[in-house]
Amino acid sequence: MHKLLRTASVGIIALLTSGQLHAQTWKLTPEEAAKYGAKAAAAETPAAPKAEAPVAPKAEAPAAVKVAAPLAYDELLTLSKDPKQWVSPTGDYANLRHSGLKQITADNVGKLQPAWQFSTGVLRGHEGAPLVLNNVSVTDSSGKTITTDVMYLHTPFPNIVYALDAKDPAHQILWKYEPKQDPAVVPVMCCDTVNRGLAYGDGKIFLAQADTTLVALDAKTGKLVWSVKNGDPSKGQTSTAAPHVFKDKVFVGIAGGEFGVRGHITAYDVKTGKQAWRGYSMGPDADTLIDAEKTTHLGQPVGKDSGINTWQGDQWQTGGGTTWGWYSYDPELNLVYYGSGNPSTWNPNQRPGDNRWSMTIWARDLDTGKVKWLYQMTPHDEWDYDGINEMILADQDFGAGKKVKTLVHFDRNGFAYTLDRTNGDLLVAEKYDPAVNWATKVDMDKSSKTYGRPLVVDKYSTQHNGEDTNTQNVCPAALGSKDEQPASFDPATGLFMVPTNHVCMDYEPFRVSYTAGQPYVGATLEMFPAGKVLGDGTNHTGNFIAWDARTGKIVWSNKEQFSAWSGAVSTDGGVTFYGTLEGYLKAVDTKTGKELYKYKTPSGIIGNVITYESAGKQYVAVLSGVGGWAGIGLAAGLSKSNEGLGAVGNYASLANYTALGGVLTVFALPN
């Protein structure tokens, strides 16, 4: 079996094979291919364009459009403070995912009921969430200009965008954008054909298509304003993350760590699409935008070419560290924060050294991209513990009147980190799942040579045990104690609401060679419930927890049968919402965790819950459509336990509870 998997470049091949089915579905005519350049996109797009000019369509909407008052990019900060709207992928610049709405409370949430639904017309995993903007001037389906509340909705590949009238009782489709992409991109998308959402700014809706094309759409009409290519799918580069707009720039990352892609984050001008800067995850200082003397790691200057000198030879050129997670921004510090992913390959024996700066938290200047500080959480990763999860910017009271501008990050590696976001000082690093065993702790002794590093347990070290050895019972599994599903911060309680995985794995690395555009994994995985390792008789694979980031403690924890793979939202009503893989929207008391409400939607939920207000009424909305890494077995029709990069066996019973779908469900209290 292992030999067969090695020949097939591990379980990812199963994903690619399933992708071929979809490649047959979205065929382009020769005319379409010529029009959109899809046929030649892979050959014509450079892997790392320096300052690529945007493509302006003929006779389309002007670059500057007026939406409502107008809503310009520099008003985003103000807009995000209006709880009636949901104007960015994670709600606001700080990734708090908290709403000030309070019509729905712990006392009345039990009366919640579906208000309306919308089918996206697409199957596979529906990650991300819609945007909602109120009092927008838009053109409706008849060509008439109206002012209404608009919901902007996205789908997995082929990445359709809908503008829906949130006020209209029929919720008419105001406009629809359907990109014509080369379906050859589907086989190189790891872990399902997901897309995590849209961004808004300067009267435009921004979409990062699977084929790495970043498009700016007129929010009023849906017409293309500009587009720019951000990568090269023929080399394994794809886009799955939501773009983020901060101030006058739109930020996008890149996916493809399983194909040896070198990660980068890129800033484009929101008005023109012109590239402002690009910062790589590894490479010489000129590429990473690191200053050898001014950029710090745990308070110390990183030194010259720190993105090269912990790699062997030129391995950094295929080093991974992709940037497909969420981004946040502190306007006072003018710093953008995000995380970089796993180093390539998954076989640690092939890439000796710390492999900087994969698995790292980054703080970059918004205007220049220059790095102020960074912190590598998992040096020389041996388990695929991507560091891409959201950075939550919460100002927290640490006692004695000490208010700290913190950054809180729940990493795939099972540790929750609290840092001072002004300088990268490490304040707290504790396990947020009881099963975590690959490291005993993070060394917090500043006088120690291993300060800030996890203290790895040899028994669970795939490097220590070597190639072609199956390291067993490692916790967490590669999908982490939490993956991309974002947490929420509730300021009233000071607690973080965190959807988590409770999953462990067996991990066998093997030697693999790099070929551009081909899988570069080098490991065989099997995943299973953490209870098997803990020996506590449980077989659930998820928990929804409340976390105190000042003390590093779990305050309460609710078991979930399957991983909680849905982003949470807390509210001033004292209620927190999230979804489950079986398809339930759930509401819990934020203080106690008591379950107050649940409703079964048409498919498993891996989307992120949002709440908004329209015409004086509070609504809760979520996408359901099972898929993603956890649901890849269902999404892609896989059955072997070690397919889907090891996830299929762990979630095999999910098929007994849900099926494929693509539906938005919106909830409200009865009139």
XYZ file of C-alpha atoms in Angstrom:
671
model
C 0.000 0.000 0.000
C 2.725 2.482 0.950
C 4.625 1.786 -2.262
C 1.489 2.500 -4.272
C 0.926 5.730 -2.413
C 4.519 6.789 -2.945
C 4.193 6.166 -6.635
C 1.064 8.324 -6.590
C 2.663 11.090 -4.516
C 0.527 10.291 -1.444
C -3.166 10.945 -0.828
C -3.212 14.270 -2.644
C -3.342 12.372 -5.920
C -6.783 11.185 -4.895
C -7.826 14.807 -4.649
C -6.331 15.561 -8.028
C -8.064 12.611 -9.608
C -11.384 13.776 -8.235
C -10.588 17.223 -9.526
C -10.376 15.829 -13.040
C -14.109 15.095 -12.827
C -14.767 18.774 -12.329
C -12.304 19.635 -15.063
C -14.695 17.863 -17.420
C -17.629 19.873 -16.131
C -16.390 23.394 -16.790
C -15.277 23.233 -20.412
C -14.442 26.460 -22.204
C -15.248 27.087 -25.815
C -12.358 28.247 -28.008
C -14.032 31.678 -28.110
C -14.186 31.839 -24.298
C -10.617 30.672 -23.974
C -9.476 33.381 -26.351
C -11.558 36.035 -24.613
C -10.410 35.314 -21.093
C -6.946 34.019 -21.815
C -7.741 30.927 -19.791
C -6.172 28.458 -22.155
C -2.830 30.204 -22.065
C -2.987 31.558 -18.520
C -0.609 29.018 -17.056
C 1.988 29.526 -19.742
C 1.788 33.301 -19.856
C 1.654 34.164 -16.156
C 5.023 34.515 -14.407
C 5.339 32.822 -11.021
C 6.480 36.027 -9.359
C 5.562 39.122 -11.324
C 7.440 42.232 -10.209
C 4.790 44.839 -10.902
C 2.267 43.396 -13.300
C -0.121 45.838 -14.900
C -3.813 45.190 -14.326
C -6.053 44.210 -17.198
C -8.725 46.807 -17.929
C -11.784 45.506 -19.802
C -13.278 47.330 -22.752
C -16.381 49.436 -22.240
C -16.840 48.345 -18.658
C -17.553 50.251 -15.455
C -15.235 53.173 -14.649
C -12.469 52.663 -12.123
C -14.165 54.946 -9.591
C -17.758 54.111 -8.745
C -20.128 55.630 -6.264
C -21.809 53.271 -3.872
C -24.235 54.887 -1.441
C -22.630 57.862 0.261
C -19.932 57.028 -1.302
C -18.275 54.179 0.588
C -14.584 54.753 -0.051
C -11.787 52.516 1.182
C -10.754 55.014 3.869
C -14.250 54.690 5.346
C -13.929 50.940 5.880
C -12.783 51.403 9.459
C -15.919 53.423 10.203
C -18.169 51.016 8.339
C -16.804 48.028 10.242
C -17.840 49.692 13.501
C -21.479 49.637 12.381
C -22.818 46.290 13.681
C -25.687 46.406 11.185
C -23.224 45.627 8.388
C -20.598 42.943 7.724
C -18.116 44.680 5.455
C -14.977 42.515 5.515
C -14.205 38.776 5.499
C -13.771 38.613 9.285
C -16.016 41.532 10.196
C -13.385 44.175 10.880
C -9.693 45.031 10.571
C -8.898 43.284 13.877
C -10.454 39.880 13.009
C -12.573 40.077 16.173
C -15.644 38.496 14.528
C -17.799 40.138 17.208
C -21.065 41.974 16.627
C -22.636 44.704 18.715
C -26.127 43.547 17.725
C -28.318 42.393 20.614
C -31.888 41.847 19.406
C -31.137 38.143 19.617
C -30.298 37.247 23.209
C -29.747 34.220 25.383
C -33.384 34.520 26.438
C -34.982 34.558 22.986
C -32.515 32.774 20.681
C -34.453 29.550 21.164
C -37.207 31.069 19.013
C -34.869 31.582 16.040
C -36.151 30.226 12.725
C -35.086 30.212 9.067
C -36.127 33.448 7.341
C -34.936 32.659 3.820
C -32.542 30.475 1.837
C -30.593 30.718 -1.391
C -28.989 27.938 -3.432
C -25.574 28.821 -4.818
C -25.889 26.307 -7.659
C -22.473 24.842 -6.814
C -21.416 21.797 -4.810
C -18.139 21.141 -2.908
C -16.962 22.932 0.218
C -18.508 26.323 1.025
C -16.017 28.082 3.304
C -16.053 31.778 4.099
C -19.055 34.063 4.542
C -21.067 36.703 2.703
C -20.635 40.462 3.025
C -23.562 42.752 3.858
C -23.597 46.485 3.037
C -26.589 48.672 3.838
C -28.079 51.553 1.849
C -26.151 50.716 -1.300
C -26.995 52.229 -4.667
C -27.124 49.279 -7.080
C -28.532 48.336 -10.435
C -31.217 45.659 -10.142
C -31.950 42.866 -12.609
C -34.207 45.135 -14.672
C -31.508 47.796 -15.019
C -33.144 50.171 -12.561
C -30.978 51.919 -9.959
C -32.252 51.351 -6.426
C -30.937 51.899 -2.907
C -31.149 48.836 -0.704
C -29.220 46.510 1.607
C -27.043 44.140 -0.399
C -25.578 40.750 0.424
C -22.530 39.775 -1.651
C -22.134 36.009 -1.829
C -19.404 33.762 -3.264
C -19.099 30.083 -4.176
C -16.352 27.466 -4.480
C -14.883 26.956 -7.955
C -15.932 28.327 -10.431
C -16.121 31.242 -7.937
C -19.467 32.779 -8.827
C -20.334 36.065 -7.104
C -23.950 37.032 -6.412
C -25.341 40.360 -5.248
C -28.636 39.687 -3.475
C -31.212 42.199 -2.309
C -31.317 41.674 1.464
C -34.418 43.871 1.891
C -36.532 42.494 -0.921
C -38.860 39.731 0.397
C -37.945 37.690 -2.699
C -34.222 38.502 -2.278
C -33.750 38.982 -5.997
C -30.386 38.501 -7.648
C -29.260 42.040 -8.421
C -26.272 40.914 -10.446
C -24.121 37.837 -10.976
C -20.460 37.510 -11.933
C -19.220 34.142 -13.202
C -15.530 34.065 -14.133
C -14.353 31.884 -16.999
C -11.381 30.032 -15.568
C -9.319 27.251 -17.071
C -10.597 24.140 -15.248
C -7.026 22.817 -15.273
C -6.628 24.745 -12.015
C -8.944 22.329 -10.184
C -6.502 19.384 -10.037
C -3.865 21.539 -8.343
C -6.166 22.795 -5.592
C -5.318 21.105 -2.315
C -8.042 20.031 0.071
C -11.123 20.876 -2.001
C -12.093 23.681 -4.386
C -12.927 26.151 -1.632
C -12.905 29.936 -1.645
C -13.029 31.851 1.658
C -14.820 34.969 0.598
C -14.907 38.473 -0.801
C -13.607 41.860 0.252
C -15.090 45.322 -0.182
C -13.439 48.723 -0.680
C -13.559 51.842 -2.855
C -16.937 50.884 -4.337
C -15.592 47.519 -5.458
C -16.038 43.871 -4.559
C -12.754 41.934 -4.678
C -12.520 38.239 -5.529
C -9.376 36.080 -5.593
C -10.226 33.414 -8.153
C -8.885 29.884 -7.943
C -6.565 30.565 -10.886
C -4.919 33.402 -8.825
C -6.638 36.184 -10.781
C -7.586 39.038 -8.458
C -10.627 40.854 -9.822
C -12.232 44.132 -8.793
C -15.952 44.299 -9.555
C -18.164 47.369 -9.555
C -20.235 46.847 -6.389
C -23.168 48.571 -8.107
C -23.303 46.554 -11.337
C -20.956 43.584 -10.999
C -18.980 44.713 -14.041
C -15.250 44.071 -14.115
C -13.225 47.185 -13.245
C -9.729 45.659 -13.283
C -7.983 42.317 -12.887
C -4.441 41.171 -12.247
C -2.750 37.785 -12.179
C -1.122 36.941 -8.844
C 0.461 33.554 -9.633
C 0.884 30.612 -11.985
C -1.377 27.540 -11.620
C 0.905 25.505 -13.878
C 3.452 25.663 -11.036
C 0.913 24.702 -8.380
C -0.016 28.244 -7.338
C -3.711 28.761 -6.566
C -5.941 31.074 -4.541
C -8.330 29.901 -1.844
C -8.148 32.763 0.667
C -10.316 35.852 0.854
C -8.664 39.121 -0.148
C -8.510 41.812 2.555
C -8.782 45.570 2.045
C -6.906 47.787 4.481
C -6.757 51.513 3.864
C -5.895 52.003 0.171
C -4.643 48.492 -0.587
C -6.093 45.059 -1.236
C -4.012 42.142 0.054
C -3.848 38.637 -1.359
C -1.758 35.598 -0.559
C -1.004 32.387 -2.412
C -1.749 28.695 -1.849
C 0.198 25.644 -3.007
C 2.521 24.532 -0.208
C 1.874 20.931 -1.244
C 3.382 21.778 -4.645
C 6.573 23.461 -3.421
C 5.243 26.974 -3.983
C 7.236 29.743 -2.276
C 4.741 31.793 -0.308
C 4.206 35.527 -0.598
C 1.763 38.271 0.316
C 1.065 41.019 -2.210
C -0.478 44.479 -1.852
C -2.340 46.021 -4.796
C -3.752 49.518 -5.138
C -7.545 49.308 -4.741
C -8.198 51.915 -7.432
C -5.922 50.689 -10.207
C -4.770 47.151 -9.393
C -1.142 48.233 -9.627
C 1.169 46.172 -7.447
C 2.454 48.194 -4.479
C 4.752 45.553 -2.997
C 5.272 41.824 -2.530
C 6.890 40.105 0.444
C 8.055 36.491 0.243
C 8.120 34.042 3.147
C 11.705 32.987 2.509
C 14.629 34.079 0.379
C 17.099 36.976 0.481
C 16.202 40.123 2.407
C 15.345 41.903 -0.834
C 12.582 39.332 -1.413
C 11.268 39.019 2.137
C 11.504 42.792 2.786
C 13.266 42.019 6.063
C 15.755 44.503 7.517
C 18.665 42.524 8.991
C 19.178 45.020 11.834
C 15.690 46.437 12.436
C 13.470 43.384 11.996
C 13.285 41.403 15.227
C 12.457 37.847 16.299
C 11.700 37.613 20.034
C 13.320 40.991 20.522
C 16.567 40.259 18.674
C 17.613 41.417 15.185
C 17.284 38.554 12.706
C 20.550 39.208 10.857
C 21.358 39.170 7.169
C 19.427 36.870 4.812
C 17.636 35.065 7.639
C 15.226 33.671 5.063
C 18.041 31.672 3.453
C 20.583 30.663 6.091
C 18.416 28.026 7.811
C 17.819 26.213 4.523
C 20.112 23.752 2.791
C 21.378 25.093 -0.515
C 18.640 26.599 -2.634
C 15.765 24.639 -1.037
C 14.206 27.953 -0.009
C 13.176 28.444 -3.633
C 10.605 25.671 -3.225
C 10.193 26.252 0.489
C 6.440 26.567 0.959
C 5.391 29.030 3.635
C 2.247 29.872 1.678
C -0.157 32.554 2.877
C -3.705 31.286 2.384
C -5.131 32.359 5.734
C -6.656 35.525 7.152
C -5.035 38.943 7.545
C -5.572 41.708 10.124
C -4.523 45.348 10.428
C -3.856 47.823 13.235
C -4.365 51.369 11.855
C -2.596 52.964 14.836
C 0.572 50.944 14.240
C 0.028 50.728 10.465
C 0.954 47.053 10.651
C -0.558 44.122 8.738
C -0.478 40.722 10.480
C -0.746 37.236 8.995
C 0.795 33.762 9.174
C 2.858 31.630 6.798
C 2.328 27.925 6.255
C 4.247 24.670 6.189
C 7.678 24.246 4.619
C 7.903 21.977 1.586
C 8.240 18.985 1.517
C 6.315 17.273 4.348
C 9.375 15.034 4.784
C 11.495 16.951 7.334
C 14.555 14.808 6.675
C 14.909 16.382 3.232
C 15.156 19.981 4.510
C 17.446 20.287 7.555
C 17.373 23.514 9.559
C 14.685 25.776 11.023
C 13.317 26.545 7.539
C 12.713 30.221 8.237
C 10.315 31.886 7.696
C 7.713 29.183 7.299
C 5.290 28.692 10.245
C 5.693 32.326 11.216
C 3.613 35.260 12.469
C 4.454 38.395 10.456
C 4.022 42.104 11.204
C 4.549 44.212 8.056
C 4.229 47.925 7.406
C 1.125 48.439 5.294
C 2.644 51.048 3.005
C 6.023 49.459 2.279
C 5.718 45.786 3.238
C 8.823 46.071 5.421
C 8.838 43.602 8.303
C 8.862 45.081 11.806
C 8.873 41.773 13.703
C 8.157 38.086 13.223
C 7.879 34.970 15.353
C 8.392 31.413 14.141
C 6.091 29.075 16.073
C 7.155 25.688 14.719
C 10.780 25.756 13.547
C 11.596 22.891 11.181
C 8.003 21.697 10.998
C 7.668 17.898 10.953
C 3.854 17.559 11.008
C 2.315 20.073 8.516
C 1.260 22.507 11.254
C 0.606 25.503 8.977
C 0.727 28.829 10.782
C -1.892 30.532 8.594
C -4.738 30.806 11.127
C -6.144 34.251 11.897
C -4.384 36.858 14.038
C -6.941 38.417 16.407
C -6.035 41.938 17.531
C -7.622 42.395 20.949
C -6.695 44.999 23.538
C -6.665 43.080 26.831
C -6.355 43.960 30.495
C -3.450 42.126 32.118
C -4.170 43.491 35.606
C -2.957 46.501 37.596
C -4.484 48.708 34.931
C -2.131 47.348 32.301
C -3.842 47.367 28.928
C -1.882 45.500 26.263
C -2.347 45.635 22.500
C -2.277 41.870 22.006
C -2.292 39.540 19.043
C -3.930 36.176 19.779
C -3.352 33.219 17.478
C -4.661 29.655 17.736
C -2.088 27.694 15.781
C -2.509 24.395 14.008
C 0.241 23.022 16.267
C -2.153 23.050 19.241
C -0.680 26.041 21.078
C -2.513 29.331 21.560
C -0.195 32.328 21.485
C -0.680 35.772 23.001
C 1.859 38.362 21.859
C 2.316 42.094 22.248
C 1.524 43.168 18.702
C 3.573 46.353 18.968
C 6.887 44.477 19.214
C 6.275 40.703 18.993
C 6.968 40.039 22.681
C 5.707 36.553 23.591
C 3.326 36.741 26.564
C 1.467 33.394 26.648
C 1.864 30.065 24.828
C -0.295 27.196 26.083
C -2.019 24.099 24.703
C -5.680 24.668 23.881
C -6.539 20.998 23.327
C -5.783 18.421 26.030
C -4.530 15.848 23.514
C -1.526 17.885 22.233
C 1.569 15.713 22.785
C 4.188 16.450 20.080
C 5.786 19.060 22.383
C 5.720 19.342 26.159
C 5.542 23.133 26.162
C 6.861 26.323 24.579
C 9.962 27.484 26.450
C 9.061 30.827 28.076
C 12.396 31.346 29.851
C 13.992 34.385 28.194
C 17.423 33.357 29.463
C 17.162 29.927 27.812
C 18.812 29.027 24.491
C 15.491 27.530 23.419
C 13.375 30.539 24.419
C 10.189 30.712 22.361
C 10.678 27.253 20.862
C 8.432 24.228 21.390
C 10.182 21.439 23.303
C 9.651 18.505 20.956
C 9.057 14.971 22.249
C 11.298 12.525 20.361
C 8.617 9.819 20.364
C 6.412 12.024 18.193
C 9.171 13.559 16.076
C 8.989 12.396 12.461
C 12.498 13.817 11.962
C 13.919 11.862 14.907
C 12.236 8.618 13.878
C 13.384 9.030 10.279
C 12.192 8.370 6.772
C 10.062 5.313 6.048
C 9.135 5.048 9.727
C 5.521 5.399 10.779
C 5.436 7.768 13.764
C 2.228 6.899 15.572
C -0.304 8.694 17.788
C 0.874 12.244 17.116
C -1.519 14.886 18.435
C -2.797 17.014 16.838
C -3.142 15.648 13.322
C -1.875 17.655 10.356
C -5.152 19.564 10.136
C -4.302 20.932 13.560
C -6.132 21.600 16.792
C -7.732 24.303 14.674
C -7.480 24.949 10.954
C -8.609 28.040 9.036
C -12.035 28.212 10.752
C -11.765 31.569 12.572
C -12.405 32.202 16.263
C -14.242 35.161 17.817
C -13.376 37.538 20.666
C -16.137 38.603 23.056
C -15.106 41.854 24.794
C -17.778 41.568 27.528
C -16.306 38.341 28.902
C -12.765 38.744 27.601
C -13.063 35.229 26.173
C -12.232 33.810 22.754
C -14.804 31.468 21.196
C -12.806 28.805 19.358
C -13.979 26.008 17.020
C -11.443 23.181 17.345
C -10.419 19.740 16.107
C -9.741 16.847 18.505
C -7.829 14.613 16.115
C -4.504 12.706 16.104
C -2.532 10.891 13.401
C 0.088 8.430 12.251
C 2.679 10.064 9.968
C 5.221 8.330 7.711
C 7.594 10.560 5.728
C 9.291 9.374 2.557
C 11.671 10.865 -0.002
C 10.131 12.827 -2.843
C 11.562 14.914 -5.690
C 10.396 18.335 -6.821
C 8.825 18.893 -10.227
C 7.072 22.186 -10.903
C 3.299 21.778 -10.860
C 3.404 18.283 -9.345
C 2.585 17.282 -5.735
C 5.541 17.725 -3.394
C 4.239 16.061 -0.242
C 6.401 13.128 0.816
C 4.301 11.683 3.652
C 1.512 9.183 4.242
C -1.007 10.002 6.968
C -3.855 8.351 8.854
C -6.086 10.418 11.170
C -8.336 9.293 14.028
C -10.144 10.635 17.119
C -7.871 11.891 19.896
C -9.659 9.651 22.376
C -7.737 6.723 20.907
C -4.508 8.280 22.194
C -5.899 9.685 25.421
C -7.540 6.355 26.251
C -10.569 8.117 27.713
C -13.186 6.124 25.824
C -14.315 9.062 23.672
C -14.501 9.147 19.899
C -15.587 12.739 19.171
C -13.327 14.774 16.878
C -14.243 18.324 17.822
C -14.701 20.732 20.713
C -16.067 24.263 20.829
C -14.210 26.076 23.584
C -13.987 29.383 25.431
C -10.372 30.460 25.932
C -8.779 32.999 28.254
C -5.769 34.302 26.313
C -4.360 36.120 29.350
C -3.980 32.961 31.429
C -3.818 30.348 28.683
C -6.723 28.345 30.086
C -9.872 26.700 28.721
C -12.869 28.232 30.540
C -15.485 25.866 29.142
C -15.594 23.217 26.424
C -18.439 21.586 24.484
C -17.885 18.277 22.711
C -18.777 18.008 19.041
C -19.152 14.680 17.263
C -17.142 16.020 14.339
C -14.560 18.783 14.092
C -16.025 22.258 14.549
C -15.016 23.529 11.096
C -17.091 26.708 11.062
C -16.095 30.237 12.008
C -17.749 31.616 15.142
C -19.391 34.978 15.802
C -20.104 36.376 19.266
C -22.657 39.120 19.929
C -23.604 41.740 22.489
C -26.713 39.661 23.050
C -24.566 37.221 25.011
C -24.915 34.566 22.318
C -22.219 32.941 20.175
C -23.051 31.162 16.913
C -21.156 28.496 14.973
C -21.861 25.605 12.602
C -21.082 21.891 12.629
C -19.945 19.423 9.997
C -23.272 17.585 10.235
C -24.985 20.835 9.239
C -26.292 22.346 12.477
C -26.270 26.054 13.170
C -25.768 26.249 16.935
C -26.159 29.062 19.465
C -24.522 28.891 22.884
C -24.428 31.138 25.934
C -21.114 32.979 25.646
C -20.489 32.969 29.394
C -21.314 29.344 30.138
C -21.293 27.441 26.847
C -24.835 26.192 27.420
C -26.398 25.165 24.124
C -29.454 27.329 23.518
C -30.461 26.508 19.938
C -29.651 24.316 16.961
C -31.092 23.911 13.489
C -30.124 21.411 10.784
C -29.290 23.100 7.490
C -29.302 21.252 4.137
C -25.581 20.334 4.194
C -22.569 20.261 6.484
C -21.335 23.685 7.591
C -17.728 24.739 7.016
C -18.742 28.350 6.394
C -18.376 31.172 8.898
C -21.449 32.545 10.657
C -22.213 36.268 10.379
C -24.931 38.516 11.783
C -26.325 41.764 10.409
C -29.366 44.027 10.578
C -31.699 44.997 7.755
C -34.899 47.056 8.001
C -34.558 47.105 11.772
C -34.292 43.328 12.168
C -31.262 41.233 13.191
C -30.365 38.252 11.016
C -27.874 35.393 11.325
C -26.491 33.901 8.104
C -24.297 30.946 7.235
C -23.253 28.989 4.156
C -23.686 25.237 4.270
C -21.977 22.933 1.812
C -19.867 20.125 3.195
C -16.283 19.828 2.005
C -12.925 21.326 2.817
C -10.167 19.158 4.227
C -12.398 17.567 6.862
C -15.196 16.881 4.392
C -13.079 16.021 1.374
C -14.241 12.408 1.387
C -17.811 13.481 0.761
C -16.918 16.399 -1.494
C -14.653 14.422 -3.811
C -16.124 10.913 -3.458
C -13.047 9.426 -1.749
C -13.228 6.277 0.349
C -9.754 5.012 1.291
C -8.863 5.997 4.836
C -5.522 7.625 3.959
C -6.832 9.579 0.986
C -7.425 13.314 1.265
C -4.007 13.693 2.932
C -5.098 11.303 5.654
C -8.486 12.831 6.507
C -10.961 10.511 4.780
C -10.953 7.690 7.305
C -11.390 9.995 10.276
C -14.556 11.558 8.852
C -15.977 8.514 7.045
C -19.137 8.421 9.171
C -19.973 11.997 8.191
C -21.810 10.547 5.174
C -24.380 9.130 7.604
C -25.426 12.638 8.645
C -25.186 14.971 5.659
C -24.727 15.207 1.897
C -23.346 17.632 -0.646
C -25.019 20.999 -1.005
C -24.530 24.697 -1.516
C -27.071 26.759 0.391
C -27.158 30.056 2.250
C -29.540 29.976 5.215
C -30.594 33.189 6.940
C -32.222 33.093 10.389
C -34.287 35.610 12.359
C -36.679 35.834 15.268
C -40.370 35.548 14.333
C -42.241 38.823 13.747
